[in-house]
Amino acid sequence: MARITLDHIRHAYGPNPKSDAAYALREVDHEWADGGAYALLGPSGCGKTTLLNIISGLLQPSHGRILFDGNDVTNLSTQERNIAQVFQFPVIYDTMTVYDNLAFPLRNRGIAEPDVDRRVREMLDIIDLADWSNRKAQRLTADQKQKISLGRGLVRNDVNAILFDEPLTVIDPHMKWVLRSQLKRFHKQFGFTMVYVTHDQTEALTFADKVVVMYDGQIVQIGTPAELFERPSHTFVGYFIGSPGMNVMPAEVHGSTITLGSETIALDHAPRIAAGDKVELGIRPEFIRIGREGMPVTVTRVEDIGRRKIVRANLAGQPIAIVASEDIEFPAEPRVTFDPGALNIYANSWRVGREA
Amino acid sequence: MEKTWNNKAWFLVLPVLLLVAFSAVIPLMTVVNYSVQDTFGNNEFFWAGTDWFDDILHSARFWEALQRNLLFSFIILILEIPLGIFIALNMPKKGIGVPVCLVLMALPLLIPWNVVGTIWQVFGRVDIGLLGYTLAALGVDYNYVRDPVDAWITVIIMDVWHWTSLVVLLCYAGLVSIPDAYYQAAKIDGASRWSVFRYIQLPKMKRVLLIAVLLRFMDSFMIYTEPFVVTGGGPGNSTTFLSIDLVKTAVGQFDLGPAAAMSIIYFLIILLLSWIFYTVMTSSDADA
């Protein structure tokens, strides 16, 4: 277990990158606290896996240093870093039994056989494969294989960190839930530093204490699930987190009012916007109310998702989504109001804070 | 799952069946026909029953040739399979080296058998051959025309040169199909180079290796052209394999009956041994 420091890490796959666009990781400068559970969330190709492989030592960063508990490990091999990593697709040693698969990382490190046996049996119970221990791993289902992969990652109790690279992609939805809860339990029980890569927001939000949102090779926000939801610091976070994502509309700020087409909303402060910035107003669909007051909208479509309804509407020429209760009744001329505390103002895609 | 019976499928395989009948079944049956009859020419045949089979199975000449075949195939397999795996493991996985290596590897396979034989026949000659002459100049007493051991070494090296590439290419195909995640996981698990080979590369190469072993066994057991060109079965009978003996009997002495009986025995031996290889090598799949 260790504190992991990423010191100005940049990485490009090709040699001699010329522009920022050539970097898979533009710049990451961040510290992962000892014993923290982090999720790395972002769309495919945003650099999540690159960052993970740099931490585990499978990749050498083009620039920057990695420190474990303050010690520079940038030039150490994966083995020397003592990291566990679970991959997207199950990696099992076909010819070995389930038991030997789990024992493999322990035996490779020369751990005494009685200890190996104790730890493997514990792990077999945890991943619920005790009845299969003497079976060849080859014939198992994808679920079971991935459980073995997870088990191999968790079986060593002295690792500096455990990294998960979208480990539940191949698992059935039902099993996903079970395994995720188990991972969460391990984390509480053993206090490993865990980094979990995913593009599934539910997975990220349920697993992690802190979610790191990546977009286009950089970290755009690090925060608790609540922070990401309420105060997305980049319009991308707004889109990406939440279902449906945040409504982001082009707007204009004049002093302490914001103008949306022909509608004007008063703000309780004057956001600092420089001339020429691209200004946008962001509001989550959960914080829009439909009623007889406010700004007129045209409802275009209503989607019933069970407990709630998602209303698609047009406001000042902009499509917006609104989350409404199941029993909503539309007035003849529907209007909407925004929850004033839930307004986010963005300049050039980045959130403008109150005091900014 | 329930099996569905659909007789229409037979019509679809009918053309292939006809083709196979003409190319394989009918010639084979002709051989069976010869093997139970005797002829003195003039297209007159007399029933001979199993006499020819008795003769063959009791002839020392046949058993000696069979032993030579078995020894030859054994040597070929223990040389070519490990060497092929070794080369495949050391071939580049990306970059300009890949096509270069693949072409170099494929070259020997593209050369016709009798040309391979001729190349080595000339190459090994003591008077004009590069290899034979050099060895003689270095004081090594090498002469494949006179010495049985030299003849064997020449034929074996020639076969290794000719066919190891096939094993390499098959193994290489197996190796490049292993996803990177396996190697990464092995690093994470702290596996040694040997463990990576033993638990990742070898199991993943198993299927192609099975094909490689079968092909190399069958081909080496049926070897004819190259030793025929290089040594002609000599010196003495030291490199007279079953195939060479068969041709001597059938074409040289024109003993159609014994030659046919021998062909069938030869065919059955290859079939049996291939089946044994296949069963043994696939049986480990079945447990678990």
XYZ file of C-alpha atoms in Angstrom:
644
model
C 0.000 0.000 0.000
C 1.442 3.276 -1.024
C 0.834 6.869 -1.863
C 1.344 7.282 -5.576
C 2.573 10.554 -6.977
C 2.387 11.318 -10.674
C 4.847 14.111 -11.242
C 4.128 15.956 -14.501
C 3.581 12.805 -16.493
C 3.289 13.173 -20.250
C 3.200 10.352 -22.712
C 3.241 10.039 -26.477
C 3.280 6.704 -28.298
C 5.147 8.015 -31.333
C 8.675 9.413 -31.108
C 9.242 13.208 -31.134
C 5.681 14.443 -30.593
C 5.280 17.883 -32.146
C 1.988 19.191 -30.838
C -0.238 18.576 -27.829
C -2.475 16.434 -30.007
C 0.325 13.893 -30.443
C 0.273 13.134 -26.722
C -1.946 10.340 -25.479
C -1.479 11.912 -22.060
C -1.036 15.663 -22.187
C -0.028 16.278 -18.635
C -1.015 14.572 -15.434
C 0.217 15.940 -12.161
C -1.605 14.308 -9.339
C -1.282 12.355 -6.136
C -3.236 9.239 -5.187
C -3.568 8.964 -1.419
C -2.540 5.771 0.345
C -5.534 3.491 0.706
C -7.780 5.541 -1.544
C -10.296 4.059 -3.956
C -10.151 5.988 -7.185
C -12.026 5.592 -10.401
C -10.568 6.822 -13.656
C -13.538 7.682 -15.779
C -13.561 8.795 -19.372
C -14.535 7.843 -22.907
C -12.535 5.340 -24.943
C -9.212 6.731 -26.102
C -8.952 9.453 -23.466
C -5.726 8.054 -22.015
C -7.080 6.102 -19.045
C -5.371 2.839 -19.886
C -2.179 4.665 -20.829
C -2.105 6.276 -17.408
C -2.778 2.946 -15.716
C -0.008 1.183 -17.627
C 2.378 3.973 -16.707
C 1.586 3.460 -13.033
C 2.094 -0.286 -13.277
C 5.293 0.101 -15.261
C 4.107 -1.635 -18.425
C 4.741 1.695 -20.154
C 7.525 4.213 -19.653
C 6.222 7.786 -19.702
C 7.841 10.130 -22.235
C 8.192 12.797 -19.537
C 7.739 13.038 -15.807
C 8.277 10.838 -12.785
C 6.257 8.372 -10.738
C 6.828 8.118 -7.012
C 5.595 5.490 -4.581
C 5.644 6.893 -1.035
C 8.093 9.496 -2.242
C 10.527 7.041 -3.875
C 11.149 7.445 -7.564
C 10.064 4.236 -9.336
C 9.982 5.620 -12.893
C 12.766 3.303 -14.056
C 11.740 0.252 -12.063
C 10.200 -2.751 -13.791
C 6.664 -3.912 -13.164
C 7.881 -6.708 -10.890
C 9.959 -4.325 -8.793
C 7.047 -1.949 -8.383
C 4.970 -4.705 -6.784
C 1.675 -3.763 -8.344
C -1.341 -5.911 -9.069
C -3.328 -5.261 -12.208
C -6.519 -6.792 -13.529
C -7.161 -6.475 -17.242
C -10.244 -5.884 -19.319
C -10.376 -9.417 -20.665
C -9.726 -12.364 -18.397
C -6.141 -13.559 -18.472
C -5.841 -17.055 -17.119
C -3.172 -19.698 -17.454
C -5.119 -22.317 -19.380
C -3.083 -25.339 -18.478
C -3.131 -24.688 -14.746
C -5.885 -25.501 -12.306
C -7.880 -22.720 -10.701
C -5.835 -23.242 -7.538
C -2.495 -22.990 -9.344
C -3.641 -19.873 -11.185
C -4.178 -18.130 -7.875
C -0.967 -19.518 -6.407
C 1.114 -18.433 -9.416
C 1.903 -14.830 -8.380
C 2.726 -16.014 -4.849
C 4.960 -18.879 -5.915
C 6.791 -16.616 -8.354
C 7.780 -14.492 -5.416
C 9.094 -17.434 -3.480
C 6.458 -17.452 -0.751
C 6.476 -20.591 1.407
C 3.960 -23.239 0.344
C 1.909 -23.273 3.622
C 1.365 -19.517 3.279
C 0.512 -19.904 -0.378
C -2.036 -22.551 0.494
C -3.662 -20.459 3.205
C -3.937 -17.375 1.042
C -5.159 -19.238 -2.015
C -7.863 -20.999 -0.008
C -8.991 -17.682 1.451
C -9.158 -16.166 -1.984
C -11.033 -19.171 -3.385
C -13.703 -18.595 -0.761
C -13.864 -14.895 -1.474
C -14.301 -15.322 -5.213
C -16.614 -18.244 -4.593
C -14.666 -20.787 -6.637
C -13.662 -23.141 -3.817
C -15.520 -26.050 -5.434
C -13.607 -25.525 -8.655
C -10.107 -25.334 -7.233
C -8.854 -28.512 -8.895
C -10.467 -27.901 -12.252
C -8.460 -26.776 -15.243
C -9.061 -23.083 -15.730
C -9.590 -23.507 -19.457
C -13.207 -24.629 -19.432
C -14.615 -22.005 -17.112
C -17.099 -19.328 -18.122
C -15.986 -15.752 -18.782
C -17.362 -14.724 -15.358
C -15.358 -17.360 -13.574
C -12.240 -16.606 -15.560
C -12.456 -12.943 -14.693
C -12.968 -13.865 -11.052
C -9.701 -15.783 -11.251
C -8.031 -12.718 -12.751
C -9.410 -10.615 -9.914
C -8.317 -13.220 -7.404
C -4.785 -13.233 -8.810
C -4.709 -9.468 -8.363
C -5.966 -9.608 -4.810
C -4.133 -12.663 -3.531
C -0.920 -10.792 -2.747
C -1.478 -8.726 0.384
C 1.700 -6.664 0.190
C 1.081 -4.887 -3.115
C 1.588 -1.145 -3.437
C -1.631 -0.723 -5.369
C -4.200 -2.677 -7.311
C -5.108 -1.376 -10.729
C -8.255 -2.410 -12.543
C -8.569 -1.832 -16.264
C -12.287 -2.075 -16.983
C -12.393 -5.470 -15.312
C -16.120 -6.024 -15.476
C -16.639 -5.476 -19.208
C -17.155 -9.161 -19.922
C -19.264 -9.880 -16.858
C -23.054 -10.245 -16.832
C -24.872 -7.222 -15.388
C -26.042 -9.168 -12.369
C -22.566 -10.476 -11.557
C -21.121 -7.006 -12.116
C -23.038 -5.733 -9.155
C -21.931 -8.601 -6.931
C -18.262 -8.338 -7.894
C -18.222 -4.590 -7.531
C -19.620 -4.845 -4.009
C -16.967 -7.449 -3.226
C -14.217 -5.158 -4.477
C -15.598 -2.397 -2.329
C -15.530 -4.761 0.637
C -11.905 -5.755 -0.020
C -11.025 -2.149 -0.101
C -12.571 -1.554 3.307
C -11.079 -4.767 4.686
C -7.495 -4.494 3.425
C -7.080 -0.799 2.668
C -5.361 -1.264 -0.694
C -4.815 1.759 -2.872
C -7.127 0.964 -5.739
C -7.378 2.594 -9.141
C -10.279 1.514 -11.238
C -10.516 2.423 -14.906
C -13.913 2.454 -16.504
C -16.056 4.260 -19.015
C -19.202 3.352 -17.103
C -20.236 6.164 -14.788
C -22.364 3.942 -12.545
C -19.366 1.716 -11.963
C -17.123 4.682 -11.234
C -19.562 6.418 -8.948
C -20.426 3.317 -6.921
C -16.862 2.068 -6.595
C -14.806 5.091 -5.816
C -14.396 7.653 -3.065
C -12.885 9.990 -5.609
C -13.599 9.953 -9.308
C -11.004 11.225 -11.749
C -12.590 12.269 -15.003
C -10.298 12.216 -18.019
C -10.959 13.752 -21.371
C -8.654 14.042 -24.332
C -5.456 13.105 -22.510
C -5.935 15.220 -19.442
C -7.672 15.114 -16.108
C -10.606 17.507 -16.204
C -11.950 16.979 -12.709
C -11.223 15.046 -9.555
C -13.978 14.894 -7.027
C -16.478 12.925 -5.056
C -19.493 11.636 -6.972
C -21.579 14.452 -5.459
C -19.125 17.112 -6.594
C -19.060 15.733 -10.102
C -22.799 15.809 -10.192
C -23.400 19.195 -8.663
C -20.365 21.181 -9.794
C -18.949 19.744 -12.997
C -15.829 21.797 -13.595
C -15.799 21.147 -17.334
C -18.727 20.876 -19.719
C -17.466 17.401 -20.617
C -17.985 16.216 -17.041
C -21.486 17.642 -17.259
C -22.242 15.640 -20.397
C -20.525 12.493 -19.301
C -21.849 12.138 -15.774
C -25.564 11.862 -15.297
C -28.235 10.340 -17.418
C -29.260 12.297 -19.344
C -26.230 14.585 -19.128
C -26.218 18.218 -18.207
C -27.968 20.724 -20.461
C -25.316 23.058 -21.800
C -26.565 26.065 -23.728
C -24.725 28.998 -25.268
C -25.451 32.137 -23.273
C -24.326 35.684 -22.645
C -23.402 37.225 -19.329
C -24.071 40.888 -18.579
C -23.050 41.858 -15.084
C -25.049 39.608 -12.795
C -27.592 38.466 -15.357
C -27.294 35.736 -17.907
C -29.154 35.805 -21.204
C -30.358 32.716 -22.994
C -31.726 33.762 -26.375
C -34.565 36.110 -25.443
C -34.726 34.954 -21.801
C -32.812 36.538 -18.988
C -32.008 34.956 -15.642
C -30.788 36.957 -12.684
C -27.748 35.593 -10.850
C -26.804 36.211 -7.246
C -23.280 37.144 -8.258
C -21.414 38.533 -11.224
C -19.307 35.808 -12.846
C -15.956 37.033 -14.112
C -15.953 36.472 -17.818
C -13.300 37.894 -20.080
C -14.360 39.495 -23.352
C -14.384 36.991 -26.207
C -14.850 33.893 -23.998
C -17.315 31.316 -25.202
C -19.939 31.437 -22.453
C -22.257 28.545 -21.720
C -24.893 27.906 -19.124
C -25.099 24.421 -17.660
C -27.990 22.988 -15.713
C -28.723 19.393 -14.839
C -32.064 18.002 -16.021
C -32.886 17.170 -12.392
C -32.911 20.862 -11.445
C -35.406 22.146 -13.998
C -39.038 22.475 -12.953
C -41.965 22.477 -15.319
C -44.925 24.645 -14.381
C -46.936 27.709 -15.280
C -44.151 30.159 -14.459
C -40.822 30.950 -15.977
C -39.537 30.594 -19.517
C -41.816 29.183 -22.197
C -40.820 25.825 -23.704
C -42.176 23.557 -26.383
C -42.269 19.929 -25.345
C -41.110 17.711 -28.201
C -41.048 14.267 -26.646
C -41.603 12.475 -23.348
C -39.667 9.315 -22.521
C -40.993 7.140 -19.753
C -38.103 5.397 -17.982
C -40.211 3.824 -15.273
C -40.070 5.754 -12.053
C -39.426 9.016 -13.858
C -40.049 10.719 -17.133
C -37.520 12.469 -19.303
C -39.025 15.437 -21.080
C -37.326 16.666 -24.226
C -38.191 20.255 -24.923
C -37.100 23.386 -26.744
C -36.068 26.446 -24.789
C -35.177 29.568 -26.725
C -34.303 27.420 -29.702
C -32.117 25.053 -27.640
C -32.999 21.410 -27.009
C -33.077 20.616 -23.295
C -33.800 17.548 -21.231
C -35.815 17.680 -18.039
C -36.241 14.936 -15.480
C -39.784 15.014 -14.198
C -41.772 12.809 -11.859
C -43.901 9.961 -13.158
C -47.200 11.754 -12.548
C -46.300 15.037 -14.210
C -49.125 17.005 -15.829
C -48.290 19.479 -18.521
C -50.007 22.864 -18.417
C -51.410 24.212 -21.675
C -48.447 26.561 -22.064
C -45.619 24.855 -20.222
C -42.880 26.986 -18.738
C -39.709 26.076 -16.894
C -37.712 27.524 -14.031
C -34.123 26.689 -13.131
C -33.074 25.918 -9.588
C -30.794 28.924 -8.953
C -28.311 26.945 -6.838
C -27.780 24.460 -9.650
C -26.672 26.907 -12.316
C -23.150 26.446 -13.637
C -21.526 28.973 -15.899
C -18.726 27.948 -18.236
C -16.199 30.070 -20.034
C -14.406 28.205 -22.830
C -15.795 24.933 -21.433
C -14.303 25.441 -17.946
C -16.507 26.296 -15.011
C -16.384 29.843 -13.682
C -16.433 29.748 -9.915
C -18.201 32.148 -7.646
C -15.112 34.010 -6.626
C -13.290 33.526 -9.858
C -28.439 -29.268 -28.648
C -30.647 -31.493 -30.751
C -29.111 -32.729 -33.945
C -30.986 -31.769 -37.033
C -31.050 -34.212 -39.866
C -31.051 -32.645 -43.245
C -30.355 -34.912 -46.155
C -30.001 -32.042 -48.576
C -26.485 -31.601 -47.265
C -25.473 -34.750 -49.088
C -26.115 -33.087 -52.423
C -23.810 -30.275 -51.430
C -20.906 -32.588 -50.627
C -21.545 -34.813 -53.642
C -19.135 -32.961 -55.975
C -16.357 -33.280 -53.420
C -17.162 -36.941 -52.881
C -16.913 -37.568 -56.620
C -13.636 -35.692 -56.814
C -12.178 -37.592 -53.872
C -13.433 -40.859 -55.364
C -11.548 -40.201 -58.599
C -8.430 -38.835 -57.010
C -8.095 -41.113 -53.987
C -10.571 -43.930 -53.590
C -10.346 -45.414 -57.070
C -6.511 -45.384 -57.208
C -6.427 -46.863 -53.715
C -8.818 -49.624 -54.722
C -6.673 -50.348 -57.771
C -3.765 -50.872 -55.422
C -5.870 -53.159 -53.237
C -6.793 -55.066 -56.397
C -3.132 -55.532 -57.349
C -2.144 -56.527 -53.841
C -4.203 -59.708 -53.845
C -3.275 -60.847 -57.372
C -0.252 -61.952 -59.316
C 0.525 -61.161 -62.919
C 3.090 -62.198 -65.478
C 2.200 -59.453 -67.900
C -0.281 -59.550 -70.783
C -2.862 -58.165 -68.416
C -3.463 -61.638 -66.995
C -4.072 -61.791 -63.265
C -4.135 -64.716 -60.861
C -5.597 -64.722 -57.369
C -2.852 -64.604 -54.766
C -4.803 -63.964 -51.589
C -2.697 -62.615 -48.717
C 0.545 -64.132 -50.031
C 2.110 -60.791 -50.844
C 1.289 -59.406 -47.415
C 2.865 -62.503 -45.834
C 5.956 -62.066 -47.956
C 6.340 -58.375 -47.115
C 5.788 -58.843 -43.404
C 8.388 -61.605 -43.351
C 11.015 -59.802 -45.393
C 13.998 -58.355 -43.566
C 14.310 -55.745 -46.301
C 10.920 -54.290 -45.377
C 11.586 -54.190 -41.637
C 14.980 -52.591 -42.116
C 13.480 -49.886 -44.315
C 10.714 -49.358 -41.772
C 13.261 -48.971 -38.980
C 15.149 -46.431 -41.052
C 11.917 -44.529 -41.592
C 11.063 -44.498 -37.904
C 14.548 -43.390 -36.939
C 14.540 -40.705 -39.600
C 11.147 -39.303 -38.550
C 12.187 -39.387 -34.900
C 15.383 -37.441 -35.567
C 13.520 -34.976 -37.781
C 10.881 -34.302 -35.119
C 13.279 -33.834 -32.208
C 15.402 -31.491 -34.314
C 12.835 -29.487 -36.225
C 10.151 -28.938 -33.584
C 12.378 -27.428 -30.844
C 14.439 -25.531 -33.406
C 11.270 -24.204 -35.038
C 9.871 -23.074 -31.682
C 13.182 -21.476 -30.774
C 13.394 -19.516 -34.015
C 9.740 -18.473 -33.817
C 10.248 -17.175 -30.272
C 13.166 -15.060 -31.447
C 11.562 -13.659 -34.561
C 10.679 -9.945 -34.412
C 7.042 -9.219 -33.575
C 6.836 -5.872 -35.366
C 8.737 -3.552 -37.649
C 10.573 -4.102 -40.898
C 12.105 -7.318 -39.559
C 8.795 -9.157 -39.751
C 8.334 -9.276 -43.544
C 12.078 -9.838 -44.039
C 12.094 -12.822 -41.688
C 8.862 -14.226 -43.077
C 10.157 -14.127 -46.644
C 13.485 -15.663 -45.625
C 11.635 -18.393 -43.770
C 9.271 -19.078 -46.637
C 12.041 -19.379 -49.234
C 13.064 -23.010 -48.629
C 9.398 -24.020 -48.697
C 8.985 -22.590 -52.182
C 11.726 -24.701 -53.725
C 10.627 -27.916 -55.448
C 11.733 -31.088 -53.646
C 13.945 -32.401 -56.406
C 15.654 -29.015 -56.716
C 16.341 -29.103 -52.964
C 17.833 -32.540 -53.497
C 19.971 -31.330 -56.381
C 21.151 -28.288 -54.424
C 22.384 -30.483 -51.584
C 23.687 -33.148 -53.889
C 25.961 -30.566 -55.509
C 26.595 -28.680 -52.269
C 27.905 -31.791 -50.545
C 30.077 -33.116 -53.336
C 33.708 -33.434 -52.333
C 35.082 -32.475 -55.745
C 33.004 -29.378 -56.627
C 30.512 -28.752 -53.771
C 31.023 -25.800 -51.467
C 30.289 -27.813 -48.327
C 32.030 -31.043 -49.320
C 35.078 -29.313 -50.702
C 35.425 -27.000 -47.672
C 35.107 -29.898 -45.252
C 37.644 -31.896 -47.206
C 39.993 -28.896 -47.257
C 39.610 -28.619 -43.482
C 40.630 -32.235 -43.172
C 37.208 -33.599 -42.275
C 36.612 -36.985 -43.837
C 33.184 -36.340 -45.279
C 31.751 -38.200 -48.215
C 28.070 -38.949 -48.433
C 28.511 -41.268 -51.372
C 30.780 -43.616 -49.426
C 29.927 -43.254 -45.751
C 26.405 -44.190 -44.476
C 26.678 -41.833 -41.484
C 27.671 -38.949 -43.740
C 24.776 -39.805 -46.037
C 22.358 -39.723 -43.092
C 23.756 -36.446 -41.784
C 23.414 -34.906 -45.226
C 19.818 -36.043 -45.684
C 18.859 -34.910 -42.173
C 20.474 -31.475 -42.488
C 18.819 -31.080 -45.850
C 15.416 -31.876 -44.382
C 15.979 -29.563 -41.423
C 16.990 -26.795 -43.824
C 13.997 -27.473 -46.027
C 11.222 -27.936 -43.494
C 12.066 -26.215 -40.188
C 10.608 -23.063 -41.744
C 7.207 -24.700 -41.788
C 7.360 -25.293 -38.035
C 8.655 -21.747 -37.535
C 5.828 -20.194 -39.536
C 3.164 -22.234 -37.772
C 4.582 -21.442 -34.324
C 4.981 -17.796 -35.228
C 1.327 -17.636 -36.238
C 0.436 -19.114 -32.857
C 2.669 -16.680 -31.001
C 1.447 -13.483 -32.616
C -2.137 -14.427 -31.803
C -1.422 -14.173 -28.060
C -2.918 -10.916 -26.771
C -0.507 -8.473 -25.102
C -2.538 -8.675 -21.911
C -1.112 -12.163 -21.262
C 2.444 -10.905 -21.271
C 1.436 -7.909 -19.174
C -0.344 -10.121 -16.659
C 2.709 -12.365 -16.497
C 4.880 -9.351 -15.700
C 2.451 -8.277 -12.997
C 2.474 -11.811 -11.590
C 6.256 -11.796 -11.573
C 6.598 -14.718 -13.963
C 10.065 -15.718 -15.178
C 10.941 -15.997 -18.862
C 10.621 -19.772 -18.569
C 7.200 -19.516 -16.901
C 5.981 -17.244 -19.674
C 7.048 -19.877 -22.203
C 5.735 -22.805 -20.205
C 2.368 -21.389 -19.145
C 1.501 -18.861 -21.851
C 3.380 -19.400 -25.087
C 3.491 -23.171 -25.183
C -0.208 -23.701 -24.343
C -1.201 -21.082 -26.909
C 1.009 -22.740 -29.535
C -0.358 -26.182 -28.774
C -2.837 -26.336 -31.612
C -0.405 -25.188 -34.267
C 2.273 -27.439 -32.825
C -0.072 -30.385 -33.187
C -0.450 -29.547 -36.861
C 3.305 -29.025 -37.202
C 4.131 -32.384 -35.590
C 1.567 -34.222 -37.694
C 2.677 -32.619 -40.945
C 6.348 -33.127 -40.217
C 5.799 -36.698 -39.139
C 3.749 -37.621 -42.196
C 6.049 -35.840 -44.620
C 9.261 -37.202 -43.133
C 7.809 -40.686 -42.982
C 6.922 -40.462 -46.655
C 10.197 -38.830 -47.688
C 11.273 -39.859 -51.166
C 12.495 -37.209 -53.557
C 15.377 -35.661 -51.648
C 17.233 -38.850 -50.613
C 16.451 -40.309 -54.032
C 18.187 -37.354 -55.698
C 21.070 -37.074 -53.220
C 21.952 -40.639 -52.329
C 19.660 -42.794 -54.428
C 19.099 -44.878 -51.291
C 22.764 -45.604 -50.756
C 25.455 -46.148 -49.934
C 24.325 -49.753 -49.928
C 20.828 -49.624 -48.589
C 21.670 -47.214 -45.776
C 19.261 -44.472 -46.871
C 16.722 -46.734 -48.541
C 13.477 -45.657 -46.935
C 10.168 -47.416 -47.441
C 9.201 -45.066 -50.252
C 12.450 -45.636 -52.111
C 12.181 -49.378 -51.596
C 8.607 -49.242 -52.832
C 9.551 -47.481 -56.033
C 12.401 -49.938 -56.602
C 9.950 -52.827 -56.217
C 7.136 -51.329 -58.246
C 8.927 -49.505 -61.025
C 12.392 -51.044 -60.958
C 11.488 -54.706 -60.608
C 7.894 -54.279 -61.810
C 6.602 -56.527 -59.008
C 3.118 -55.033 -58.905
C 1.672 -57.425 -56.328
C 4.318 -57.062 -53.602
C 4.567 -53.334 -54.298
C 0.807 -52.933 -53.895
C 0.803 -54.938 -50.658
C 3.683 -52.840 -49.398
C 1.862 -49.631 -50.316
C -1.131 -50.663 -48.282
C 0.954 -51.609 -45.257
C 2.869 -48.349 -45.580
C -0.367 -46.396 -45.820
C -1.821 -48.146 -42.767
C 1.313 -47.471 -40.712
C 1.154 -43.745 -41.479
C -2.562 -43.671 -40.726
C -2.082 -45.524 -37.456
C 0.859 -43.446 -36.258
C -0.848 -40.172 -37.200
C -3.915 -41.260 -35.298
C -1.811 -42.116 -32.257
C -0.051 -38.737 -32.403
C -3.337 -36.932 -32.739
C -5.025 -38.833 -29.933
C -2.142 -38.402 -27.534
C -1.723 -34.726 -28.266
C -5.398 -33.855 -28.019
C -6.179 -36.052 -25.024
C -4.986 -33.426 -22.540
C -7.748 -31.173 -23.867
C -10.361 -33.693 -22.882
C -9.720 -33.943 -19.145
C -10.555 -31.010 -16.818
